Amino acid sequence: MSIQKVTDKKDFVKILEDNGYDKVATFLTYPNGENDSLKPKKRAFLPQEYIDSDDFFSDINISNGFMFVGLNSAERTSDDEDEMINSDKYQTMHDVSKKSHDMSIYQSIQNTEAYGSFAMDIMNKFVQTTVNDSWINKICEELEKSPKEYVDNVMQISTLSPFDPYELFRFANDKTDRAKEYMSAKSNFDELTSKINELKKQGVDSEALKDERKPYASVMKKYDKEVTLPKLIDRFISIDAKVFVGIIKLLNPKCLICFGDKSYKLASSIVDHFDLNVAVEQVLHYSYTGSKDIEDITEYKRNQVKNIIDKY
């Protein structure tokens, strides 16, 4: 049995929702993008009534040949009590938290062929995990060495457990001693970092505190090397890569547009390993706010997307 491309929007959405992808994937449609009555960051949210409407199916686009790719879908908690926050479906890349830059995506794709495109992160259900460049390189290296497998189904991920190497989701009595040691070191590290930053603002020397912080950093680094990274590699090869391949086969895009170099490296590695017939392109991550070398970062990001659309 092989995965067949789905061309009907409602069939595609049904497969996503039946298999749990509505919690980790999305469509780049922003119905409140020009709603001046909302604060800018609030405009990213997809209200449930919109998701249930004909407008949603009119706006989403699974035939333009493009799929946008982020790095990791984080498990988030929010104290936002806004009444409009009434759904957890398709909220990836529609975050409304204070630190969100998701409306930058809207600014890059509005009134282009890319509007309404399907999008998902290449890693899913992460718990407070930062993925650095050396880890990305190691994952790609290990994927290349792993046996090639044929993905013939869209994986069911509704019951997929969060990737939790620090055991944050475990009860205290279930945590390993090493995880407890890590979290204790992290707590001390974060506390000292906060003090160091405060002294820096005051122009006061903080070398003593930096020296005090070093042992905690060593504990964290050792744990990540011996525990987190091996678990991450195993998770990516056994689950995330196959999840990604299944969705690519279902959508059958002509081009993956990756936000940032990390998702680009991983997507390229998967495409090569599984012999997928799809191009991979990279644009600046939507959280990137610019540098002195770029006069208008919004226009720069928009032009990157438009150039890829024109290319394909």
Short mmCIF file of C-alpha atoms in Angstrom, two decimals:
data_model
loop_
_atom_site.label_atom_id
_atom_site.label_comp_id
_atom_site.label_asym_id
_atom_site.label_seq_id
_atom_site.Cartn_x
_atom_site.Cartn_y
_atom_site.Cartn_z
CA MET A 1 0.00 0.00 0.00
CA SER A 2 1.34 3.43 -0.90
CA ILE A 3 0.34 6.96 0.04
CA GLN A 4 -1.61 8.68 -2.70
CA LYS A 5 -1.64 12.44 -3.24
CA VAL A 6 -4.85 14.02 -1.94
CA THR A 7 -6.26 16.84 -4.03
CA ASP A 8 -9.55 17.49 -2.22
CA LYS A 9 -9.17 19.98 0.63
CA LYS A 10 -11.76 18.38 2.88
CA ASP A 11 -10.23 14.93 2.40
CA PHE A 12 -6.80 16.33 3.25
CA VAL A 13 -8.08 18.05 6.39
CA LYS A 14 -9.93 14.90 7.48
CA ILE A 15 -6.74 12.84 7.22
CA LEU A 16 -4.85 15.47 9.22
CA GLU A 17 -7.44 15.57 11.98
CA ASP A 18 -8.02 11.81 12.12
CA ASN A 19 -4.30 11.31 12.71
CA GLY A 20 -3.60 14.19 15.11
CA TYR A 21 -1.84 16.60 12.76
CA ASP A 22 -4.20 19.48 13.50
CA LYS A 23 -2.26 19.87 16.77
CA VAL A 24 1.17 20.11 15.13
CA ALA A 25 0.54 21.44 11.61
CA THR A 26 -1.35 24.34 10.10
CA PHE A 27 -2.31 26.36 7.07
CA LEU A 28 -0.80 29.80 6.54
CA THR A 29 -4.06 31.66 6.47
CA TYR A 30 -4.57 34.70 8.70
CA PRO A 31 -8.21 35.87 8.64
CA ASN A 32 -7.50 38.65 11.15
CA GLY A 33 -4.36 39.83 9.41
CA GLU A 34 -5.80 43.27 8.69
CA ASN A 35 -8.07 43.51 11.75
CA ASP A 36 -7.06 46.83 13.31
CA SER A 37 -9.29 46.21 16.33
CA LEU A 38 -6.84 43.54 17.51
CA LYS A 39 -3.30 44.02 18.74
CA PRO A 40 -0.84 42.93 16.01
CA LYS A 41 0.26 39.68 17.68
CA LYS A 42 -3.36 38.69 18.39
CA ARG A 43 -4.14 38.74 14.67
CA ALA A 44 -2.22 35.50 14.13
CA PHE A 45 -4.78 33.33 15.93
CA LEU A 46 -7.19 31.05 14.05
CA PRO A 47 -10.60 31.19 15.80
CA GLN A 48 -12.58 27.96 15.94
CA GLU A 49 -15.55 29.52 14.18
CA TYR A 50 -13.28 30.35 11.25
CA ILE A 51 -11.85 26.82 11.15
CA ASP A 52 -15.41 25.47 11.02
CA SER A 53 -16.46 27.86 8.25
CA ASP A 54 -16.47 27.69 4.46
CA ASP A 55 -13.99 30.58 4.50
CA PHE A 56 -11.33 28.31 5.97
CA PHE A 57 -11.67 25.79 3.15
CA SER A 58 -11.75 28.62 0.63
CA ASP A 59 -8.53 30.11 2.02
CA ILE A 60 -6.38 27.00 2.46
CA ASN A 61 -4.32 25.98 -0.54
CA ILE A 62 -3.03 22.44 -1.12
CA SER A 63 -2.58 22.76 -4.87
CA ASN A 64 -0.05 25.59 -5.16
CA GLY A 65 2.87 23.17 -4.87
CA PHE A 66 4.36 24.72 -1.75
CA MET A 67 4.77 23.44 1.80
CA PHE A 68 6.36 25.57 4.52
CA VAL A 69 8.61 23.93 7.10
CA GLY A 70 9.61 25.04 10.60
CA LEU A 71 12.03 23.39 13.00
CA ASN A 72 10.30 22.24 16.16
CA SER A 73 6.79 22.41 17.45
CA ALA A 74 7.11 23.27 21.13
CA GLU A 75 4.77 22.23 23.91
CA ARG A 76 3.63 25.62 25.16
CA THR A 77 1.72 26.84 28.15
CA SER A 78 -0.09 30.15 28.14
CA ASP A 79 -1.74 32.36 30.70
CA ASP A 80 -3.57 34.21 27.95
CA GLU A 81 -7.24 34.48 28.95
CA ASP A 82 -8.41 36.34 25.87
CA GLU A 83 -11.87 35.12 24.91
CA MET A 84 -10.81 34.71 21.29
CA ILE A 85 -8.41 31.91 22.27
CA ASN A 86 -10.98 29.16 21.78
CA SER A 87 -9.13 26.47 19.81
CA ASP A 88 -5.93 24.42 19.84
CA LYS A 89 -6.37 23.29 16.22
CA TYR A 90 -3.92 24.46 13.55
CA GLN A 91 -2.28 26.97 15.92
CA THR A 92 1.30 26.12 14.90
CA MET A 93 2.73 29.35 13.40
CA HIS A 94 -0.30 31.21 14.79
CA ASP A 95 1.06 31.94 18.26
CA VAL A 96 -0.25 35.05 20.05
CA SER A 97 2.19 35.15 22.98
CA LYS A 98 4.22 38.28 23.71
CA LYS A 99 7.38 36.80 22.18
CA SER A 100 5.66 35.59 19.01
CA HIS A 101 6.79 36.72 15.56
CA ASP A 102 4.22 34.64 13.70
CA MET A 103 2.55 37.65 12.09
CA SER A 104 5.80 38.08 10.18
CA ILE A 105 4.71 35.04 8.17
CA TYR A 106 1.50 36.77 7.17
CA GLN A 107 3.44 39.84 6.06
CA SER A 108 5.65 37.62 3.89
CA ILE A 109 2.85 35.75 2.12
CA GLN A 110 -0.20 38.01 1.99
CA ASN A 111 -1.53 38.49 -1.54
CA THR A 112 0.86 35.89 -2.92
CA GLU A 113 0.34 32.39 -4.26
CA ALA A 114 1.80 31.08 -1.00
CA TYR A 115 -1.10 32.34 1.11
CA GLY A 116 -3.03 29.44 2.63
CA SER A 117 -0.21 26.94 2.15
CA PHE A 118 0.11 23.89 4.35
CA ALA A 119 2.87 24.12 6.96
CA MET A 120 4.33 22.00 9.73
CA ASP A 121 7.44 21.65 11.86
CA ILE A 122 9.92 18.92 11.12
CA MET A 123 10.16 17.97 14.82
CA ASN A 124 7.02 17.75 16.90
CA LYS A 125 5.86 17.92 20.52
CA PHE A 126 9.06 19.18 22.08
CA VAL A 127 9.30 20.23 25.72
CA GLN A 128 11.66 23.19 26.32
CA THR A 129 14.31 21.85 24.00
CA THR A 130 16.80 24.00 22.13
CA VAL A 131 18.31 22.31 19.11
CA ASN A 132 21.78 23.68 18.36
CA ASP A 133 23.72 23.45 15.10
CA SER A 134 25.98 20.61 16.20
CA TRP A 135 22.92 18.52 17.07
CA ILE A 136 21.38 19.19 13.67
CA ASN A 137 24.59 18.06 11.96
CA LYS A 138 24.72 14.90 14.09
CA ILE A 139 21.08 14.05 13.36
CA CYS A 140 21.69 14.40 9.61
CA GLU A 141 24.81 12.26 9.89
CA GLU A 142 23.01 9.48 11.77
CA LEU A 143 20.00 9.58 9.43
CA GLU A 144 22.31 9.13 6.45
CA LYS A 145 23.85 6.06 8.09
CA SER A 146 20.50 4.52 9.03
CA PRO A 147 18.81 1.84 6.87
CA LYS A 148 16.45 3.19 4.23
CA GLU A 149 12.82 2.42 4.94
CA TYR A 150 9.78 2.79 2.73
CA VAL A 151 7.07 4.95 4.29
CA ASP A 152 3.71 3.67 3.11
CA ASN A 153 1.29 5.30 5.54
CA VAL A 154 0.52 8.58 7.26
CA MET A 155 1.60 7.96 10.84
CA GLN A 156 -0.95 8.28 13.62
CA ILE A 157 0.44 10.84 16.09
CA SER A 158 -2.60 11.62 18.25
CA THR A 159 -1.14 9.66 21.15
CA LEU A 160 2.50 10.49 20.44
CA SER A 161 4.18 11.45 23.70
CA PRO A 162 6.04 14.76 23.90
CA PHE A 163 9.80 14.60 23.48
CA ASP A 164 10.76 15.18 27.11
CA PRO A 165 14.46 14.36 27.76
CA TYR A 166 14.47 16.48 30.92
CA GLU A 167 11.45 14.57 32.27
CA LEU A 168 9.45 17.73 32.87
CA PHE A 169 6.20 15.89 32.26
CA ARG A 170 6.99 13.14 34.75
CA PHE A 171 5.84 13.13 38.35
CA ALA A 172 8.59 13.92 40.84
CA ASN A 173 8.78 10.32 42.06
CA ASP A 174 9.26 9.07 38.48
CA LYS A 175 12.18 11.34 37.59
CA THR A 176 15.64 9.78 37.32
CA ASP A 177 18.42 11.04 39.57
CA ARG A 178 20.27 12.39 36.53
CA ALA A 179 17.25 14.39 35.38
CA LYS A 180 16.84 15.81 38.89
CA GLU A 181 20.53 16.75 38.88
CA TYR A 182 20.14 18.44 35.52
CA MET A 183 17.12 20.49 36.57
CA SER A 184 18.83 21.54 39.79
CA ALA A 185 21.88 22.65 37.82
CA LYS A 186 19.68 24.50 35.33
CA SER A 187 17.85 26.31 38.12
CA ASN A 188 21.14 27.48 39.62
CA PHE A 189 22.52 28.34 36.18
CA ASP A 190 19.47 30.44 35.30
CA GLU A 191 19.51 32.23 38.65
CA LEU A 192 23.19 33.14 38.27
CA THR A 193 22.65 34.20 34.65
CA SER A 194 19.91 36.55 35.78
CA LYS A 195 22.26 38.10 38.37
CA ILE A 196 25.05 38.39 35.80
CA ASN A 197 22.75 40.18 33.38
CA GLU A 198 21.64 42.57 36.09
CA LEU A 199 25.24 43.41 36.99
CA LYS A 200 26.01 43.94 33.30
CA LYS A 201 23.24 46.55 33.11
CA GLN A 202 24.84 48.30 36.09
CA GLY A 203 28.31 48.13 34.58
CA VAL A 204 29.53 45.97 37.46
CA ASP A 205 32.08 43.16 37.05
CA SER A 206 30.52 39.68 37.22
CA GLU A 207 33.51 37.37 36.70
CA ALA A 208 33.07 35.74 40.11
CA LEU A 209 29.49 34.81 39.30
CA LYS A 210 30.54 33.50 35.89
CA ASP A 211 33.07 31.22 37.57
CA GLU A 212 30.40 30.06 40.02
CA ARG A 213 28.13 29.24 37.08
CA LYS A 214 30.62 27.05 35.19
CA PRO A 215 30.08 23.78 37.15
CA TYR A 216 26.35 23.97 36.53
CA ALA A 217 26.94 24.52 32.82
CA SER A 218 29.18 21.42 32.79
CA VAL A 219 26.46 19.27 34.36
CA MET A 220 23.94 20.46 31.76
CA LYS A 221 26.34 19.96 28.85
CA LYS A 222 27.22 16.43 29.96
CA TYR A 223 23.56 15.47 30.33
CA ASP A 224 22.69 16.82 26.90
CA LYS A 225 25.59 14.94 25.30
CA GLU A 226 24.92 11.62 27.02
CA VAL A 227 21.11 11.67 27.35
CA THR A 228 19.32 14.36 25.35
CA LEU A 229 21.11 14.07 22.01
CA PRO A 230 20.97 10.24 21.73
CA LYS A 231 17.26 10.35 22.58
CA LEU A 232 16.72 13.13 20.07
CA ILE A 233 18.47 11.21 17.28
CA ASP A 234 16.47 8.06 17.99
CA ARG A 235 13.21 10.03 18.11
CA PHE A 236 13.96 11.83 14.84
CA ILE A 237 14.94 8.73 12.86
CA SER A 238 12.22 6.45 14.21
CA ILE A 239 9.35 8.96 14.28
CA ASP A 240 9.80 12.54 13.07
CA ALA A 241 11.46 11.74 9.75
CA LYS A 242 8.77 9.18 8.86
CA VAL A 243 5.97 11.51 9.93
CA PHE A 244 7.44 14.18 7.67
CA VAL A 245 7.82 11.82 4.70
CA GLY A 246 4.23 10.60 5.03
CA ILE A 247 2.87 14.14 4.89
CA ILE A 248 5.07 15.07 1.94
CA LYS A 249 3.75 12.08 0.01
CA LEU A 250 0.17 12.98 0.93
CA LEU A 251 0.53 16.60 -0.19
CA ASN A 252 3.08 15.98 -2.97
CA PRO A 253 4.42 19.56 -3.12
CA LYS A 254 6.96 20.67 -5.68
CA CYS A 255 8.92 22.74 -3.17
CA LEU A 256 9.53 22.81 0.58
CA ILE A 257 10.11 26.35 1.84
CA CYS A 258 12.06 26.11 5.08
CA PHE A 259 12.17 28.80 7.75
CA GLY A 260 15.85 29.05 8.76
CA ASP A 261 18.93 26.95 8.10
CA LYS A 262 18.25 24.24 10.70
CA SER A 263 14.93 23.15 9.21
CA TYR A 264 16.52 23.44 5.77
CA LYS A 265 19.35 21.06 6.70
CA LEU A 266 16.96 18.51 8.22
CA ALA A 267 14.46 18.70 5.36
CA SER A 268 17.25 18.32 2.79
CA SER A 269 18.61 15.33 4.68
CA ILE A 270 15.20 13.64 4.73
CA VAL A 271 14.56 14.33 1.04
CA ASP A 272 17.94 12.83 0.13
CA HIS A 273 17.63 9.81 2.43
CA PHE A 274 14.13 8.86 1.33
CA ASP A 275 14.69 9.76 -2.35
CA LEU A 276 11.80 12.22 -2.45
CA ASN A 277 11.09 14.16 -5.61
CA VAL A 278 10.72 17.63 -4.12
CA ALA A 279 12.88 20.76 -4.13
CA VAL A 280 14.05 22.33 -0.87
CA GLU A 281 14.52 26.09 -0.46
CA GLN A 282 15.40 28.29 2.50
CA VAL A 283 14.11 31.67 3.70
CA LEU A 284 14.94 33.66 6.80
CA HIS A 285 13.22 32.45 9.93
CA TYR A 286 10.12 34.48 10.69
CA SER A 287 11.50 35.39 14.13
CA TYR A 288 14.50 37.13 12.56
CA THR A 289 14.12 40.86 13.08
CA GLY A 290 16.92 42.08 10.84
CA SER A 291 20.36 43.62 10.88
CA LYS A 292 21.97 46.87 9.85
CA ASP A 293 22.67 45.34 6.43
CA ILE A 294 18.95 44.94 5.64
CA GLU A 295 17.05 48.19 5.38
CA ASP A 296 13.52 46.73 5.37
CA ILE A 297 13.41 43.23 6.88
CA THR A 298 9.69 42.77 6.14
CA GLU A 299 10.17 43.50 2.45
CA TYR A 300 13.32 41.36 2.40
CA LYS A 301 11.46 38.31 3.75
CA ARG A 302 8.57 38.91 1.37
CA ASN A 303 10.90 39.10 -1.62
CA GLN A 304 12.53 35.81 -0.60
CA VAL A 305 9.16 34.08 -0.73
CA LYS A 306 8.13 35.78 -3.99
CA ASN A 307 11.42 34.78 -5.64
CA ILE A 308 10.83 31.12 -4.76
CA ILE A 309 7.26 31.29 -6.06
CA ASP A 310 8.53 32.76 -9.32
CA LYS A 311 11.21 30.06 -9.56
CA TYR A 312 8.70 27.20 -9.35
#
